[in-house]
Amino acid sequence: MRYVRFSHAGTTAYGILEAGRVRPMDGTPFDGFVLSNDTYALDSVHLLSPCIPTKGVCIGLNYRDHAEEIHAQVPKNPVVFIKPTGCTIGPYASIVYPALSKRVDYEGELAIVIGRLTKKIAKEEAASHILGYTCANDVTARDLQPPDGQWTVAKGFDTFMPIGPAISTDVDPSALAIECRLNGEVRQRSNTRNLLFSCHFLVSYLSHIMTLYPGDVILTGTPSGIGPMKPGDVVEVEIEGIGTLRNTVTA
Ligand code: MG
């Protein structure tokens, strides 16, 4: 199943994607729902972020090749930081280039979407707490990211967490092809089998630190190939079995 959230004719709803059409639901994927008998053509709806996270919990340096490219040590424990809820935007929305930065980078990432209240769970329980997976871009003001300091400023600007287009429930997160393109040119290409810390481990680990709420997202880290974007650019993150998250950059 692939869940989306969308607006159509002035109303906002969750729905499922099937054969290029959107079938709305009464309810949400988090609380239970009844599917409508109607469907809409995908290009007749405005897709929104597929969930509304209270926070994005992000993992740094979770691919060995990326740690090496920025000359960082491969971490013994996950490097964790938070993006505030205002970072969230959906597919096709604009990433706004902040006046405070002179270098804003893309980071294509697999995101875990939490399905229910999650607190102090074992790794073996993680799957039952995950609704599914989506694409994310951990947009980063690289020039404002101190190597050994906290990353909230560099990672926390409004619009710096595009997610979408859909939440896929039927993918194996341990082996998904991931690609990030800038203006159609491939810049990052890897597979989630290269993750240092697995999705199930991360959900369990984080749940012993903070409560995770339905709709919260965990960005699992980026592979090598990070680089800058500028206003006017189009950035795409494509993950096998999920789809393509496409955003533009505006000044
Ligand atoms: Mg990242």
Short mmCIF file of C-alpha atoms and ligand atoms in Angstrom, two decimals:
data_model
loop_
_atom_site.label_atom_id
_atom_site.label_comp_id
_atom_site.label_asym_id
_atom_site.label_seq_id
_atom_site.Cartn_x
_atom_site.Cartn_y
_atom_site.Cartn_z
CA MET A 1 0.00 0.00 0.00
CA ARG A 2 1.16 3.54 -0.71
CA TYR A 3 -0.39 6.29 1.43
CA VAL A 4 -0.53 9.92 0.34
CA ARG A 5 -1.98 13.11 1.78
CA PHE A 6 -3.47 15.61 -0.65
CA SER A 7 -5.77 18.55 -1.18
CA HIS A 8 -8.52 18.58 -3.76
CA ALA A 9 -11.28 21.15 -4.28
CA GLY A 10 -10.51 22.86 -0.99
CA THR A 11 -10.40 19.77 1.22
CA THR A 12 -7.43 17.89 2.61
CA ALA A 13 -7.41 14.12 3.13
CA TYR A 14 -5.28 11.03 3.25
CA GLY A 15 -5.65 8.47 0.51
CA ILE A 16 -3.99 5.56 -1.16
CA LEU A 17 -2.27 5.50 -4.54
CA GLU A 18 -3.48 2.80 -6.90
CA ALA A 19 -2.80 2.55 -10.62
CA GLY A 20 -2.00 6.24 -10.99
CA ARG A 21 -5.13 7.37 -9.15
CA VAL A 22 -5.79 8.52 -5.60
CA ARG A 23 -8.53 6.86 -3.55
CA PRO A 24 -9.41 9.13 -0.59
CA MET A 25 -10.08 7.79 2.86
CA ASP A 26 -12.25 8.82 5.74
CA GLY A 27 -9.81 8.76 8.67
CA THR A 28 -6.04 8.40 8.62
CA PRO A 29 -3.49 5.60 8.24
CA PHE A 30 -2.62 6.19 11.90
CA ASP A 31 -6.09 5.93 13.47
CA GLY A 32 -7.94 3.69 11.07
CA PHE A 33 -9.89 4.56 7.95
CA VAL A 34 -12.60 3.67 5.49
CA LEU A 35 -11.75 3.97 1.81
CA SER A 36 -13.99 5.96 -0.51
CA ASN A 37 -15.57 4.45 -3.59
CA ASP A 38 -14.41 7.46 -5.65
CA THR A 39 -10.95 7.99 -7.09
CA TYR A 40 -9.18 11.08 -8.47
CA ALA A 41 -6.61 11.27 -11.24
CA LEU A 42 -3.21 11.81 -9.61
CA ASP A 43 -2.60 14.97 -11.64
CA SER A 44 -5.89 16.49 -10.46
CA VAL A 45 -4.85 16.56 -6.79
CA HIS A 46 -2.20 18.59 -4.98
CA LEU A 47 0.06 16.20 -3.07
CA LEU A 48 1.10 17.31 0.42
CA SER A 49 3.71 15.88 2.79
CA PRO A 50 2.42 12.33 3.36
CA CYS A 51 2.33 12.88 7.13
CA ILE A 52 2.72 15.76 9.60
CA PRO A 53 5.66 14.92 11.86
CA THR A 54 6.01 16.53 15.30
CA LYS A 55 9.74 16.33 14.53
CA GLY A 56 12.21 14.82 12.12
CA VAL A 57 14.79 12.75 13.93
CA CYS A 58 17.85 12.57 11.74
CA ILE A 59 20.83 10.26 11.73
CA GLY A 60 24.18 11.64 10.61
CA LEU A 61 27.06 9.68 9.09
CA ASN A 62 25.09 6.46 8.58
CA TYR A 63 26.76 5.49 5.30
CA ARG A 64 30.47 4.73 5.46
CA ASP A 65 31.18 6.38 2.08
CA HIS A 66 29.61 9.68 3.20
CA ALA A 67 31.56 9.72 6.49
CA GLU A 68 34.74 9.29 4.46
CA GLU A 69 33.90 12.04 1.95
CA ILE A 70 33.56 14.62 4.71
CA HIS A 71 36.58 13.20 6.61
CA ALA A 72 34.50 12.22 9.64
CA GLN A 73 35.08 9.15 11.82
CA VAL A 74 32.58 6.33 11.34
CA PRO A 75 30.50 6.68 14.52
CA LYS A 76 30.29 3.95 17.20
CA ASN A 77 26.80 5.14 18.19
CA PRO A 78 24.28 6.90 15.91
CA VAL A 79 24.80 10.65 15.47
CA VAL A 80 21.36 12.13 16.19
CA PHE A 81 19.89 15.56 15.54
CA ILE A 82 16.39 17.01 15.21
CA LYS A 83 14.64 19.01 12.54
CA PRO A 84 11.68 21.05 13.86
CA THR A 85 8.23 20.48 12.42
CA GLY A 86 8.39 23.69 10.33
CA CYS A 87 11.05 22.10 8.12
CA THR A 88 8.43 19.80 6.62
CA ILE A 89 7.29 20.35 3.04
CA GLY A 90 5.71 18.00 0.55
CA PRO A 91 6.52 16.96 -2.99
CA TYR A 92 6.79 19.78 -5.60
CA ALA A 93 6.97 22.43 -2.85
CA SER A 94 9.83 24.93 -2.78
CA ILE A 95 12.95 24.71 -0.67
CA VAL A 96 13.60 28.33 0.32
CA TYR A 97 17.27 29.32 0.18
CA PRO A 98 17.98 31.23 3.42
CA ALA A 99 19.65 34.63 3.25
CA LEU A 100 21.99 33.54 6.08
CA SER A 101 23.63 30.81 3.99
CA LYS A 102 25.91 30.76 0.95
CA ARG A 103 25.89 26.97 0.49
CA VAL A 104 22.75 24.84 0.72
CA ASP A 105 23.17 21.11 0.00
CA TYR A 106 20.84 18.23 -0.87
CA GLU A 107 21.06 14.95 1.07
CA GLY A 108 18.85 12.18 -0.34
CA GLU A 109 17.69 9.83 2.44
CA LEU A 110 15.31 7.00 3.26
CA ALA A 111 12.84 8.09 5.97
CA ILE A 112 11.03 5.80 8.40
CA VAL A 113 7.45 6.87 9.22
CA ILE A 114 6.33 5.97 12.75
CA GLY A 115 2.85 4.45 12.90
CA ARG A 116 2.01 4.51 16.61
CA LEU A 117 3.24 5.80 19.94
CA THR A 118 6.71 4.37 20.41
CA LYS A 119 8.55 4.39 23.72
CA LYS A 120 11.28 2.06 24.96
CA ILE A 121 10.75 -0.79 22.53
CA ALA A 122 13.07 -3.64 21.56
CA LYS A 123 14.51 -3.92 18.04
CA GLU A 124 12.29 -6.96 17.46
CA GLU A 125 9.19 -4.81 18.09
CA ALA A 126 10.24 -2.02 15.71
CA ALA A 127 8.48 -3.35 12.59
CA SER A 128 5.08 -3.19 14.29
CA HIS A 129 5.67 0.48 15.19
CA ILE A 130 6.60 1.53 11.64
CA LEU A 131 3.83 2.58 9.27
CA GLY A 132 6.13 2.60 6.25
CA TYR A 133 8.90 4.42 4.43
CA THR A 134 9.18 7.55 2.34
CA CYS A 135 11.81 9.64 0.54
CA ALA A 136 13.38 12.61 2.28
CA ASN A 137 15.85 15.38 1.60
CA ASP A 138 17.90 16.44 4.62
CA VAL A 139 18.55 19.94 3.25
CA THR A 140 21.62 21.42 4.93
CA ALA A 141 23.18 24.88 5.06
CA ARG A 142 26.67 23.41 4.87
CA ASP A 143 28.48 26.66 5.63
CA LEU A 144 26.57 26.92 8.91
CA GLN A 145 27.33 23.33 9.99
CA PRO A 146 30.21 23.22 12.49
CA PRO A 147 32.04 19.85 12.26
CA ASP A 148 32.06 19.29 16.02
CA GLY A 149 29.17 21.47 17.16
CA GLN A 150 25.43 21.16 17.11
CA TRP A 151 23.68 21.17 13.74
CA THR A 152 20.31 22.73 14.58
CA VAL A 153 20.95 25.96 12.67
CA ALA A 154 22.39 24.28 9.56
CA LYS A 155 19.59 21.70 9.36
CA GLY A 156 16.64 23.53 10.90
CA PHE A 157 15.53 26.22 8.45
CA ASP A 158 11.88 26.21 7.38
CA THR A 159 11.39 24.06 4.22
CA PHE A 160 14.57 22.03 4.91
CA MET A 161 12.78 18.66 5.20
CA PRO A 162 10.93 17.71 2.01
CA ILE A 163 9.25 14.31 2.41
CA GLY A 164 7.11 12.19 0.08
CA PRO A 165 5.60 11.54 -2.32
CA ALA A 166 4.02 8.51 -0.58
CA ILE A 167 4.46 6.25 2.45
CA SER A 168 5.13 2.77 1.16
CA THR A 169 4.23 -0.07 3.53
CA ASP A 170 5.52 -2.99 1.49
CA VAL A 171 9.24 -2.34 1.06
CA ASP A 172 12.20 -4.09 2.69
CA PRO A 173 14.22 -1.20 4.15
CA SER A 174 17.41 -3.25 4.23
CA ALA A 175 17.84 -3.37 0.44
CA LEU A 176 16.45 -0.37 -1.46
CA ALA A 177 18.16 1.45 -4.31
CA ILE A 178 18.41 5.17 -3.56
CA GLU A 179 19.31 7.94 -5.97
CA CYS A 180 19.45 11.73 -5.78
CA ARG A 181 19.43 13.85 -8.95
CA LEU A 182 20.09 17.55 -9.41
CA ASN A 183 18.54 19.00 -12.57
CA GLY A 184 18.21 15.45 -13.89
CA GLU A 185 21.88 14.54 -13.30
CA VAL A 186 22.64 11.69 -10.87
CA ARG A 187 24.61 12.98 -7.85
CA GLN A 188 24.04 10.21 -5.28
CA ARG A 189 23.49 6.53 -5.97
CA SER A 190 23.59 3.83 -3.31
CA ASN A 191 21.54 1.16 -1.60
CA THR A 192 20.16 1.04 1.93
CA ARG A 193 22.10 -2.20 2.46
CA ASN A 194 25.04 0.17 3.06
CA LEU A 195 23.43 1.70 6.16
CA LEU A 196 25.70 1.36 9.20
CA PHE A 197 22.73 1.32 11.65
CA SER A 198 19.59 -0.49 10.43
CA CYS A 199 16.09 1.01 10.46
CA HIS A 200 14.80 -1.38 13.13
CA PHE A 201 17.82 -0.73 15.35
CA LEU A 202 17.36 3.05 14.98
CA VAL A 203 13.67 2.98 15.96
CA SER A 204 14.49 0.97 19.08
CA TYR A 205 17.55 3.07 19.95
CA LEU A 206 15.71 6.39 19.57
CA SER A 207 12.67 5.11 21.50
CA HIS A 208 14.89 4.80 24.57
CA ILE A 209 15.77 8.50 24.23
CA MET A 210 12.48 10.17 23.23
CA THR A 211 8.86 9.23 22.59
CA LEU A 212 8.15 8.89 18.89
CA TYR A 213 4.65 9.91 17.83
CA PRO A 214 2.51 8.71 14.92
CA GLY A 215 3.71 10.54 11.81
CA ASP A 216 7.18 11.30 13.17
CA VAL A 217 9.90 10.60 10.62
CA ILE A 218 13.41 9.27 11.09
CA LEU A 219 15.82 10.30 8.34
CA THR A 220 18.34 7.49 8.13
CA GLY A 221 21.35 9.33 6.71
CA THR A 222 22.76 10.11 3.29
CA PRO A 223 25.21 8.27 1.03
CA SER A 224 28.21 9.95 -0.63
CA GLY A 225 27.81 12.56 -3.34
CA ILE A 226 26.39 15.46 -1.36
CA GLY A 227 26.66 18.84 -3.03
CA PRO A 228 25.26 22.34 -3.35
CA MET A 229 22.01 23.57 -4.88
CA LYS A 230 21.11 27.05 -6.06
CA PRO A 231 17.85 28.88 -6.68
CA GLY A 232 16.14 27.52 -9.78
CA ASP A 233 17.49 23.98 -9.32
CA VAL A 234 15.25 20.91 -9.31
CA VAL A 235 16.24 18.17 -6.85
CA GLU A 236 14.84 14.64 -6.89
CA VAL A 237 15.21 11.78 -4.43
CA GLU A 238 14.08 8.44 -5.83
CA ILE A 239 13.85 5.25 -3.76
CA GLU A 240 12.93 1.85 -5.10
CA GLY A 241 9.34 0.87 -4.25
CA ILE A 242 8.44 4.34 -2.93
CA GLY A 243 8.64 6.86 -5.78
CA THR A 244 10.31 10.18 -6.55
CA LEU A 245 10.31 13.22 -4.29
CA ARG A 246 10.77 16.32 -6.48
CA ASN A 247 11.33 19.85 -5.19
CA THR A 248 12.54 23.16 -6.55
CA VAL A 249 14.86 25.65 -4.87
CA THR A 250 13.79 29.29 -4.65
CA ALA A 251 15.62 32.37 -3.40
MG MG B 1 21.58 13.80 6.48
#
